[in-house]
Coordinates of C-alpha atoms in Angstrom, one line a residue:
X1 CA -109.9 45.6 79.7
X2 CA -111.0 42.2 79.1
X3 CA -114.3 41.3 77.3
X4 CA -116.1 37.9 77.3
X5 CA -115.3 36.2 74.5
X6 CA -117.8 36.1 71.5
X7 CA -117.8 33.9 68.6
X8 CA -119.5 31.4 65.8
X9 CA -119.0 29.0 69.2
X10 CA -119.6 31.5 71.9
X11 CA -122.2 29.4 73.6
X12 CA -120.3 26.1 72.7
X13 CA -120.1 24.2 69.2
X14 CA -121.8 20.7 69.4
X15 CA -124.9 21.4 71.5
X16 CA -127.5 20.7 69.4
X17 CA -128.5 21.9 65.2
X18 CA -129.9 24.6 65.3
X19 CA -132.7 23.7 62.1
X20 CA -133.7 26.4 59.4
X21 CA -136.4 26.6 56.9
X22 CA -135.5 26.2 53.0
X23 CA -138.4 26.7 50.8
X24 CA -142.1 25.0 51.4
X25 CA -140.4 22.1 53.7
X26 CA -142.3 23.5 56.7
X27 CA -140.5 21.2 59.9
X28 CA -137.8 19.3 58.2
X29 CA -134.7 21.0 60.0
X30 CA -131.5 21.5 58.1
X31 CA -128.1 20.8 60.4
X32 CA -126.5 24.1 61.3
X33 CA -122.6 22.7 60.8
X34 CA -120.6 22.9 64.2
X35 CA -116.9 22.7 64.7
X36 CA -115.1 21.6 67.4
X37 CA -113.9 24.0 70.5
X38 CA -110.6 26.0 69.7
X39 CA -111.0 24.9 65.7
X40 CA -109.9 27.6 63.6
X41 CA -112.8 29.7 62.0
X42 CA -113.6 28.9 58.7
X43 CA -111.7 30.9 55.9
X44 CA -113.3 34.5 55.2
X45 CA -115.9 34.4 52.4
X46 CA -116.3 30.5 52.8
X47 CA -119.9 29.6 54.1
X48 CA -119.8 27.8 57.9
X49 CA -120.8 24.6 56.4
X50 CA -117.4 23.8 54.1
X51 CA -116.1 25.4 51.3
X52 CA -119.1 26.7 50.2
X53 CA -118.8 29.9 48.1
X54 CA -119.4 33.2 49.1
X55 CA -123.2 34.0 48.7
X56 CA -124.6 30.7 49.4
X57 CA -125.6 30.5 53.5
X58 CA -124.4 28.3 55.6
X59 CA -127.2 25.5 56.3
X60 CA -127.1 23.5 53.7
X61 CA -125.5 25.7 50.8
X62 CA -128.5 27.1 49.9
X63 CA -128.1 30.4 47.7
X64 CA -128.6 33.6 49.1
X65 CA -132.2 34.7 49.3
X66 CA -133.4 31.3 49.9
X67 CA -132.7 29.9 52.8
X68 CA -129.7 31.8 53.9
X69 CA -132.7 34.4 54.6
X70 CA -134.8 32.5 56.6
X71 CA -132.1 31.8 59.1
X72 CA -133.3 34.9 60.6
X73 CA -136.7 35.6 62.1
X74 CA -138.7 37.8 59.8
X75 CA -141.9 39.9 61.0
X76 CA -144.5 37.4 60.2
X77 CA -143.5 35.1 57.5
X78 CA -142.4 32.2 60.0
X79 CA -142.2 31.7 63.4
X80 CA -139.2 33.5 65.5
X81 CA -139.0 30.1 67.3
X82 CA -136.2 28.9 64.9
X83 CA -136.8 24.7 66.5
X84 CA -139.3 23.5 68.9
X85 CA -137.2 22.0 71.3
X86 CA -135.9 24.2 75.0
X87 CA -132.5 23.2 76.7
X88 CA -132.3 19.9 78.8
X89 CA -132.8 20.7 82.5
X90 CA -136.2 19.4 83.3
X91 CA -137.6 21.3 86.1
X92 CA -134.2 23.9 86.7
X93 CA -135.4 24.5 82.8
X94 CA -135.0 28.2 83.7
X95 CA -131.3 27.9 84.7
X96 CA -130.6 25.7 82.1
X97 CA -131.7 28.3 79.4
X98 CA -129.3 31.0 80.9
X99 CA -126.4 28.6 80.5
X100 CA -127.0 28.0 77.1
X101 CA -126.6 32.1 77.0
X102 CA -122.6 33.5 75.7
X103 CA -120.9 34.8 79.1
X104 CA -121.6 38.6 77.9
X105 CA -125.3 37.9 77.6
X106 CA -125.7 36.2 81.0
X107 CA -123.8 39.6 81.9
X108 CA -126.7 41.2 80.9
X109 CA -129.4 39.3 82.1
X110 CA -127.9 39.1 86.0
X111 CA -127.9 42.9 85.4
X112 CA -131.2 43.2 85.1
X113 CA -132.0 40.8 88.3
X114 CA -129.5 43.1 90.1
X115 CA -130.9 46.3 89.0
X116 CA -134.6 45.2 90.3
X117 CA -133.5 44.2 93.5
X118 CA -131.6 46.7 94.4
X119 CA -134.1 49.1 92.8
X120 CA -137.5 46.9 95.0
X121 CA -135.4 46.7 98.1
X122 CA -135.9 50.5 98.8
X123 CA -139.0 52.2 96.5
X124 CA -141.7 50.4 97.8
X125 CA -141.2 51.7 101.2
X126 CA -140.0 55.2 100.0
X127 CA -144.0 56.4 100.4
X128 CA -144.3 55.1 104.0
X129 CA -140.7 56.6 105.4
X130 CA -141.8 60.1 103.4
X131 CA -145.2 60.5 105.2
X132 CA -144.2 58.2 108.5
X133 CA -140.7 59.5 109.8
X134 CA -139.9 62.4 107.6
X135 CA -143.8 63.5 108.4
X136 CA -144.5 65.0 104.9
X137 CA -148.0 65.8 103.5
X138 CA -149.8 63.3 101.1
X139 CA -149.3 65.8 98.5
X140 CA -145.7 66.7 98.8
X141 CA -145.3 62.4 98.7
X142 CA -147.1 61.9 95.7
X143 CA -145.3 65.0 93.8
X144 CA -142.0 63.4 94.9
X145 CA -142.9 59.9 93.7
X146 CA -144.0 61.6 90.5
X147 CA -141.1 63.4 90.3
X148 CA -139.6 60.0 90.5
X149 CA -141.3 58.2 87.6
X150 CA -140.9 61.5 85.2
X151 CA -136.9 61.1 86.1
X152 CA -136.7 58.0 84.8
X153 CA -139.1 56.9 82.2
X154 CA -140.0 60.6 80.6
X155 CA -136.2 60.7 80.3
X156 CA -134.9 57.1 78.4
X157 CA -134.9 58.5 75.6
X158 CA -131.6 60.5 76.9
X159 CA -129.9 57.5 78.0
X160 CA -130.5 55.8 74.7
X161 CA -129.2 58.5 72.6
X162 CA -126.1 58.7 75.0
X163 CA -126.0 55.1 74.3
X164 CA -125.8 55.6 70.7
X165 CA -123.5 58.5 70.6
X166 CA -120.9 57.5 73.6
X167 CA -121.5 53.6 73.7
X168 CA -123.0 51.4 76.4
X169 CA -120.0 50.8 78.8
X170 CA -119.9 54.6 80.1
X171 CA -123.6 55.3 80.3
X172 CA -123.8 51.9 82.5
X173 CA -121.0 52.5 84.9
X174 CA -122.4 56.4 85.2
X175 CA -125.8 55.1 85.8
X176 CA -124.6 53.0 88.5
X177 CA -122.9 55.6 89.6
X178 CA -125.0 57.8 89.8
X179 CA -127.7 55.4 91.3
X180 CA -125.1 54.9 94.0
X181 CA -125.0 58.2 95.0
X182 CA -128.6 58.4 95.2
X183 CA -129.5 55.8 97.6
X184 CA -126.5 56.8 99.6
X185 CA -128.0 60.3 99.6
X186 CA -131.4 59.4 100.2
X187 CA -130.4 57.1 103.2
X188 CA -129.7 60.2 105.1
X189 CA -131.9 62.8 103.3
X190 CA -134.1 64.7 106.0
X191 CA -135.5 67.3 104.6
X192 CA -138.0 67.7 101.3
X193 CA -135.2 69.4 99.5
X194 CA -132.9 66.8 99.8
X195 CA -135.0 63.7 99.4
X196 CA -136.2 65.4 96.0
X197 CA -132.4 65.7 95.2
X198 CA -131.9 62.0 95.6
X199 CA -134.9 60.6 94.0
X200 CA -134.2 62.5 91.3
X201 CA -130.9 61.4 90.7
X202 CA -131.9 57.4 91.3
X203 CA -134.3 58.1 88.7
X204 CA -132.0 59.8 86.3
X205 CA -129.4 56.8 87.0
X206 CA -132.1 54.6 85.5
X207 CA -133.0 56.4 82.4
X208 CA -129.6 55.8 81.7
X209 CA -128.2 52.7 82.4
X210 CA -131.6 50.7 81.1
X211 CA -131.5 51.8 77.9
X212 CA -127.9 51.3 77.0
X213 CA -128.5 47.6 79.0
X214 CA -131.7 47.3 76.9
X215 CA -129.9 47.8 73.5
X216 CA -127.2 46.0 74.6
X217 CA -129.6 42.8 75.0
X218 CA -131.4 43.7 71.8
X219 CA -128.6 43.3 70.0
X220 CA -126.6 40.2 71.6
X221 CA -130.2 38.6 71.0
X222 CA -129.9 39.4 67.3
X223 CA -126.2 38.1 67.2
X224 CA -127.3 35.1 68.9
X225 CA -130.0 34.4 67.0
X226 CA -127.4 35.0 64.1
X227 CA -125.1 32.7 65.2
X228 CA -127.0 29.7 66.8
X229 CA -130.6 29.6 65.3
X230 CA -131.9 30.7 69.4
X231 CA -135.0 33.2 68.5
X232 CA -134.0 36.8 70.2
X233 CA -137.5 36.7 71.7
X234 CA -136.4 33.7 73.7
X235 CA -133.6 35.3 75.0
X236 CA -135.4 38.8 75.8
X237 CA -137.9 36.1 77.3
X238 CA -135.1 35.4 79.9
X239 CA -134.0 39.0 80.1
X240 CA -137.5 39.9 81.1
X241 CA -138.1 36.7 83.6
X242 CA -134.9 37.8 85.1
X243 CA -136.5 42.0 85.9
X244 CA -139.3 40.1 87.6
X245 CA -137.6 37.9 89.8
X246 CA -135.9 40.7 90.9
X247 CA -138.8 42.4 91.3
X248 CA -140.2 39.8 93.3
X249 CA -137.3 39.0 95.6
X250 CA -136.3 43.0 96.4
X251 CA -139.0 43.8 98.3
X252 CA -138.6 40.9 100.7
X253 CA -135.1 41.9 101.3
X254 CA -136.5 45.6 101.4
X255 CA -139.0 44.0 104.2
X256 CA -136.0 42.3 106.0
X257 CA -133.8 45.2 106.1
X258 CA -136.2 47.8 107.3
X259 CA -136.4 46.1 110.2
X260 CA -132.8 47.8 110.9
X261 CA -134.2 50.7 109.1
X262 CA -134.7 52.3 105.8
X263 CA -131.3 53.7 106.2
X264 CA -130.0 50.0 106.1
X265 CA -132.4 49.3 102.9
X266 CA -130.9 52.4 101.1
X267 CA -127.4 51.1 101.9
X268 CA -128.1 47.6 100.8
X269 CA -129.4 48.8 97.4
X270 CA -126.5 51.0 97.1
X271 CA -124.3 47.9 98.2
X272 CA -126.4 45.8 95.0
X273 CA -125.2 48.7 91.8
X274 CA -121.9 48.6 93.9
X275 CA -121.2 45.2 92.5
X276 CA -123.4 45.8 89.4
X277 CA -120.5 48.7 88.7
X278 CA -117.6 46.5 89.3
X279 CA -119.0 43.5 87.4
X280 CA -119.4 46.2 84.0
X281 CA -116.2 47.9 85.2
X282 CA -114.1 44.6 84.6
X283 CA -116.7 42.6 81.5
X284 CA -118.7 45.3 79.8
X285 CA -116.6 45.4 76.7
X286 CA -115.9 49.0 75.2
X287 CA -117.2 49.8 72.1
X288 CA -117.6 53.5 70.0
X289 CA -121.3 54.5 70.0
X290 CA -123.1 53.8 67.2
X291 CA -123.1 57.0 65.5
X292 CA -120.4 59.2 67.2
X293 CA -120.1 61.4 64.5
X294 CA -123.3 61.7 63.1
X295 CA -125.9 64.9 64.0
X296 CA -127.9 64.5 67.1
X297 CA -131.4 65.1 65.6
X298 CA -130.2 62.3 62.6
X299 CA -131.5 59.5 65.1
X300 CA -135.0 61.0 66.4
X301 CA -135.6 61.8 62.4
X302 CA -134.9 58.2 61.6
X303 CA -137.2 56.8 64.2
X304 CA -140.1 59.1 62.8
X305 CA -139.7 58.6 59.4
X306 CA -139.9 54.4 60.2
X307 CA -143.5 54.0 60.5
X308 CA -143.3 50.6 61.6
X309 CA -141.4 51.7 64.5
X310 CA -144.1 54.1 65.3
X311 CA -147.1 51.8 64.9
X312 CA -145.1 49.3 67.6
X313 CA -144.1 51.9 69.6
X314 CA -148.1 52.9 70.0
X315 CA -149.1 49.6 70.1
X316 CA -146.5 49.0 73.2
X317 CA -148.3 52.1 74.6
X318 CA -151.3 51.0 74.4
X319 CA -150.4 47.6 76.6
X320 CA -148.6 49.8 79.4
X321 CA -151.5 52.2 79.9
X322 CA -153.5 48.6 80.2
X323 CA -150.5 47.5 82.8
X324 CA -150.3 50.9 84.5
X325 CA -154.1 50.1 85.8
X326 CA -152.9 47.5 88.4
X327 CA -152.3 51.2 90.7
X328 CA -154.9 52.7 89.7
X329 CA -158.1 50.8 88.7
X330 CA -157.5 47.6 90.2
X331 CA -156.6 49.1 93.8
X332 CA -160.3 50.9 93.3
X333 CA -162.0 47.6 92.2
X334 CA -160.7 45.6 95.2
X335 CA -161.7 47.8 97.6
X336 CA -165.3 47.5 96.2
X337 CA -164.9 44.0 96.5
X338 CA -163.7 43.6 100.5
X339 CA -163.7 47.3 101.7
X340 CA -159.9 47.4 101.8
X341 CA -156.9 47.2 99.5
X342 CA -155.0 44.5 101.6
X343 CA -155.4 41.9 98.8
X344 CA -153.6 43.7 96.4
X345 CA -150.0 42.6 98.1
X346 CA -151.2 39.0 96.6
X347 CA -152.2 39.8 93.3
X348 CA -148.7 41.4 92.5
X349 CA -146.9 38.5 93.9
X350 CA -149.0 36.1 91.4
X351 CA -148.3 38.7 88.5
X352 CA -144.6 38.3 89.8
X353 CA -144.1 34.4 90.2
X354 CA -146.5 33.9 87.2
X355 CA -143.2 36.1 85.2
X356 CA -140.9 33.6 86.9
X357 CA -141.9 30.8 86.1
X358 CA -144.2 30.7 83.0
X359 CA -142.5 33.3 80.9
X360 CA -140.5 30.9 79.3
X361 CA -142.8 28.6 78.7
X362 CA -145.3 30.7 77.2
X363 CA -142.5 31.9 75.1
X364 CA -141.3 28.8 73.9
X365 CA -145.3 28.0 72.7
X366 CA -145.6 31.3 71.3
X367 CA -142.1 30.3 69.1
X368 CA -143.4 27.1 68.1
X369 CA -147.0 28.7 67.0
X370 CA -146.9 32.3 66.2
X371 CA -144.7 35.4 64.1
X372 CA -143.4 38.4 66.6
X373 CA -146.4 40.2 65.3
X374 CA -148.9 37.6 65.9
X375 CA -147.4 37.5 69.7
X376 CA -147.6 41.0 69.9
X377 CA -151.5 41.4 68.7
X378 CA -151.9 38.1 70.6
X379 CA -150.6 39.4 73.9
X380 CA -152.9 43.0 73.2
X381 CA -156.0 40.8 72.8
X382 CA -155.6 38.8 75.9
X383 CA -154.6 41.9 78.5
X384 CA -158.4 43.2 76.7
X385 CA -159.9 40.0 77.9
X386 CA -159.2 40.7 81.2
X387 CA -160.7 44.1 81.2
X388 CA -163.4 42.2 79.5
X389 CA -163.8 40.0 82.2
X390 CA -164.3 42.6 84.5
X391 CA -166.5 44.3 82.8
X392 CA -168.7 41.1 82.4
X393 CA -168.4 40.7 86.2
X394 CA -170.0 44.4 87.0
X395 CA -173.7 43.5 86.9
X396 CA -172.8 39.8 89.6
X397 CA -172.0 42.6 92.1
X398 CA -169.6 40.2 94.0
X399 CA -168.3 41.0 97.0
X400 CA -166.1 39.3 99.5
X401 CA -163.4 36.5 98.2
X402 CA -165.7 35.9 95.7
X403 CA -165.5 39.6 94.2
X404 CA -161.7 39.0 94.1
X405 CA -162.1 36.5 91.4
X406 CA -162.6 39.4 88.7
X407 CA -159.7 41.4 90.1
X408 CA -157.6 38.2 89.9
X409 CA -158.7 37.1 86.8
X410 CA -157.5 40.5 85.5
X411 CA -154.3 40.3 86.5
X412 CA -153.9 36.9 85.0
X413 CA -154.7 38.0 81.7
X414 CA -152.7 41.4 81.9
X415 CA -149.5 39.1 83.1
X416 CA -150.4 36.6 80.4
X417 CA -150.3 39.1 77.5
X418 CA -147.4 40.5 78.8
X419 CA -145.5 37.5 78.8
X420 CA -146.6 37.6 74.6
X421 CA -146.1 40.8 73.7
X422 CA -143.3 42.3 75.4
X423 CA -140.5 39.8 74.4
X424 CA -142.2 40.5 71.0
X425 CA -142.4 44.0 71.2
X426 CA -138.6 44.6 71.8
X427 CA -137.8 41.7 69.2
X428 CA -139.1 43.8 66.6
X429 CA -137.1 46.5 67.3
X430 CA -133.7 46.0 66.0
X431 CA -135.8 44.7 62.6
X432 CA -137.3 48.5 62.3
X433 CA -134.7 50.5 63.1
X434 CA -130.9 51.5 62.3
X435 CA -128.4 49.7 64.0
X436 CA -127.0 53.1 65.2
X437 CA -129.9 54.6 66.6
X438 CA -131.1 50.9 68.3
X439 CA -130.5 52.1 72.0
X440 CA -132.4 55.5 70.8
X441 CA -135.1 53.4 69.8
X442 CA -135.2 51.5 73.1
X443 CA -135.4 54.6 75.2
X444 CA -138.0 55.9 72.9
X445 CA -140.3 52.8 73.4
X446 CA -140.4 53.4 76.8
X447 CA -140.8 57.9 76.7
X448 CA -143.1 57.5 74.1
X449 CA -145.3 55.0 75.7
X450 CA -144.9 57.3 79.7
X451 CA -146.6 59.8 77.7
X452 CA -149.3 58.3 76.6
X453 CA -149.8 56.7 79.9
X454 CA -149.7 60.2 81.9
X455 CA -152.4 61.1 79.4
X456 CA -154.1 57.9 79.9
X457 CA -154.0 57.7 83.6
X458 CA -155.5 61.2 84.0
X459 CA -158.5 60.2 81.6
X460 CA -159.1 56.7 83.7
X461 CA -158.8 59.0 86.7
X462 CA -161.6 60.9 85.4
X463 CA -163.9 57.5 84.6
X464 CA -163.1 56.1 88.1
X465 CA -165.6 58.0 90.0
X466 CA -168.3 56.3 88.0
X467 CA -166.9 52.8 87.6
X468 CA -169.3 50.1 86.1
X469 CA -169.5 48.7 83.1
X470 CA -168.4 52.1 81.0
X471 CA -164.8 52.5 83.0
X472 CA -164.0 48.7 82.3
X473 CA -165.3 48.7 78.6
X474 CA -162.9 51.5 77.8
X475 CA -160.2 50.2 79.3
X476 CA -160.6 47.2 77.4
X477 CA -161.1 49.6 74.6
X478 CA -157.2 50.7 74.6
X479 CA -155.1 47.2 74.6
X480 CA -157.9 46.4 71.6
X481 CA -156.7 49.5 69.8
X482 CA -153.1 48.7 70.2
X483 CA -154.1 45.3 68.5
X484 CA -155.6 46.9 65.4
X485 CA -152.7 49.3 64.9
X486 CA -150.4 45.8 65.5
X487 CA -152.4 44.2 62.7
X488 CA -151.9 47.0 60.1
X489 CA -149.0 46.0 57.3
X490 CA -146.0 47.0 58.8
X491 CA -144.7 49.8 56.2
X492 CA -140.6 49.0 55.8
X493 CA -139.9 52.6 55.0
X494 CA -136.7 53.3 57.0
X495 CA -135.5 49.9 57.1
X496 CA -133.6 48.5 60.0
X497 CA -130.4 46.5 60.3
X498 CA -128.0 45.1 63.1
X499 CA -124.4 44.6 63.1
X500 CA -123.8 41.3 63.1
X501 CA -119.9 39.6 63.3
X502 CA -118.9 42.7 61.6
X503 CA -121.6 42.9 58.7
X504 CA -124.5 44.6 58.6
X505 CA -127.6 43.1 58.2
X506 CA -130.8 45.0 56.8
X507 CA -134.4 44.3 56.7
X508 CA -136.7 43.4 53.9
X509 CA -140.2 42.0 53.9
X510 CA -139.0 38.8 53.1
X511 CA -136.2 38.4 55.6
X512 CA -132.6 39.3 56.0
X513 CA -130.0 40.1 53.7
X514 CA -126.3 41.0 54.0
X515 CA -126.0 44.2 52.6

């Protein structure tokens, strides 16, 4: 099998310095030394800018613990925007930024468009052809739909121990396969047996191909980060803006196809993880997991015993309980507003296109301006503004177009601190954690924080019925929470590192280090 190439060059020597920090001289860049295409790599133990001895880093020479550390992104000490500046492209800015990306790492990102619009072309309609032409009870399609979500996010934390003990490349190409057999068995499932059958295996195909994919981009972002100055958070910026688009263009293929049928929509999204497969089949390179040999319970003892990872893992909860109320409260809230819940098709379209096209951006600010755990308790505090908003909005008793101002206002802000905190949130990962138990870790971010928003959701259920100021207070109450538990010193029990060009590279409180 042939991998994409990876290197010191891998996105192309020559494209611009990419600028550290050396001391107190906040904004005066140092040139990150380039060599030409196809030059031989520098002699092992010799520093990337000359002949530089071992120890000293590559920009500039300095010795390591200086500067050689700040060439990374720490926590909070600088921020993970490593130069101001975003790749030429003007208005195709977008495109531009996923050229700069190594060919492995645009792998990875067109995964993640592929796997939303195959995954959009067919769920949102699953609901309507369960209780339209298969004729089941409300019940029996909210069970299966649970059934669904329980599949897949309740069991990442499968998938990303697979990851770590098998290695991406199998759990990807068994994901997809088993997502192809899903939507090919759904397609002509026509009983309540069988459509349970499929659904769960499409969501079991997803808890464990995202996880290993998740990883995967975690840790190209590191190496790339490494290797060119780019902040990871930029790049799992793109990652993210890539899931949304994909989000946002599925279901209007979903909408196009099921005017064949949903038969032809299950097909077509089997047809999308059809090429997803073949593309990882021939590119994905093949690597040994992580920790093949190590015991299983090593991992999920590692990740408990680093209490950063746990106060960012509860602080990512926090923000998708706040997310998770576009179903629930925000349906309720527009329907107070106009009687019916037809808005709500264009207030997830904005959520979607405001992803698309001002993630970056806002990523690019938040780089030039703030740490990874500023963004993160930055992001928190605007998704509470919005329930804030709302809750300021109760006692106006707006109705009409004018009472979907609050609703939309909301969804601003929740998209907004998403854009900030989710990059962030997954940036800080590889920094808390093992290198061997990263794609644990990913799939435990996302079980963890399902849990707490099935707990969450049943207790919001609960303050519906009485609305008002109260329900919208409380929810604000949660993303806030998060925030605090974000601000808390980060405690660098367990440590964390990331494999980097063959070294390992651990975390301290005042950087990275070579160990």
């Amino acid at each position: 099998m042939r991998g994409p190439e990876r290197g010191p060059d891998g996105t192309g020597a020559g494209r611009g310095a990419a600028p550290g920090r050396a001391g107190s001289g906040r904004g005066r860049p140092l040139a990150r030394p380039s060599r030409p295409r196809g030059a031989a790599p520098p002699p092992k133990g010799a520093a990337a800018g000359g002949g530089a001895p071992k120890g000293a880093a590559a920009e500039g020479g300095a010795p390591k613990g200086a500067a050689g550390r700040e060439r990374s992104s720490s926590v909070e000490r600088r921020p993970y925007k490593a130069d101001g500046r975003a790749p030429k492209g003007g208005r195709w800015r977008a495109l531009a930024e996923v050229r700069e990306l190594t060919p492995y790492l645009r792998l990875l990102v067109g995964t993640q468009l592929a796997f939303n619009v195959g995954f959009f072309a067919v769920l949102p309609y699953l609901a309507q052809h369960l209780g339209g032409a298969l004729g089941m009870a409300g019940w029996v399609v909210g069970f299966v739909l649970g059934l669904r979500t329980f599949s897949q996010q309740g069991l990442f934390v499968v998938g990303g121990a697979l990851t770590d003990r098998y290695g991406p490349r199998p759990v990807v190409l068994v994901g997809c396969v088993l997502r192809i057999a899903g939507f090919v068995w759904l397609a002509f499932a026509g009983s309540t047996g069988t459509v349970i059958g499929a659904v769960l295996l499409i969501g079991f195909a997803a808890a464990l191909f995202s996880p290993a994919v998740e990883s995967e981009t975690a840790r190209e972002a590191v190496r790339f980060e490494t290797e060119t100055g780019t902040p990871r958070a930029q790049v799992l910026a793109v990652f993210s803006a890539a899931g949304q688009a994909g989000a946002f263009v599925g279901p209007l293929l979903g909408s196009l196809l099921l005017l064949v049928g949903f038969r032809a929509a299950c097909l077509a999204g089997a047809v999308v993880f059809v090429a997803v497969l073949a593309g990882h089949w021939r590119l994905m390179p093949a690597r040994e997991g992580a920790h093949a040999r190590e015991h299983r319970r090593g991992g999920v003892r590692a990740l408990v015993r680093s209490p950063g990872f746990v106060i960012v893992c509860l602080a990512y909860s926090t923000y998708l309980v706040a997310y998770n109320q576009l179903y629930l409260a925000l349906p309720a809230e527009v329907e107070r507003a106009t009687g019916s819940q037809a808005a709500l098709g264009w207030l997830f379209a904005l959520s979607s296109l405001l992803v698309v096209f001002v993630q970056l951006p806002v990523t690019r600010w938040a780089g030039r301006r703030l740490g990874l755990r500023t963004a993160l308790v930055g992001g928190l505090g605007v998704v509470a503004a919005g329930f804030l908003g709302v809750a300021a909005s109760v006692p106006l008793h707006l109705t009409g177009a004018a009472g979907l101002l609050p609703g939309a206002f909301l969804v601003v802000a929740i998209t907004l601190g998403q854009m900030l905190l989710v990059p962030a949130a997954r940036a800080l990962v590889p920094d808390l954690v093992d290198d061997r138990h990263l794609g644990l870790a990913m799939g435990a971010l996302s079980s963890v924080s399902g849990l707490v928003v099935l707990i969450g959701s049943s207790a919001t259920g609960t303050l519906l019925a009485g609305g008002g100021v109260v329900l919208w207070g409380v929810l604000a109450a949660v993303p806030l929470t998060g925030a605090l538990l974000a601000v808390l010193p980060l405690p660098w029990g367990a440590g964390g590192g990331v494999d980097v060009g063959g070294q390992a590279v651990s975390v301290t409180p005042e950087g990275r280090e070579p160990t």
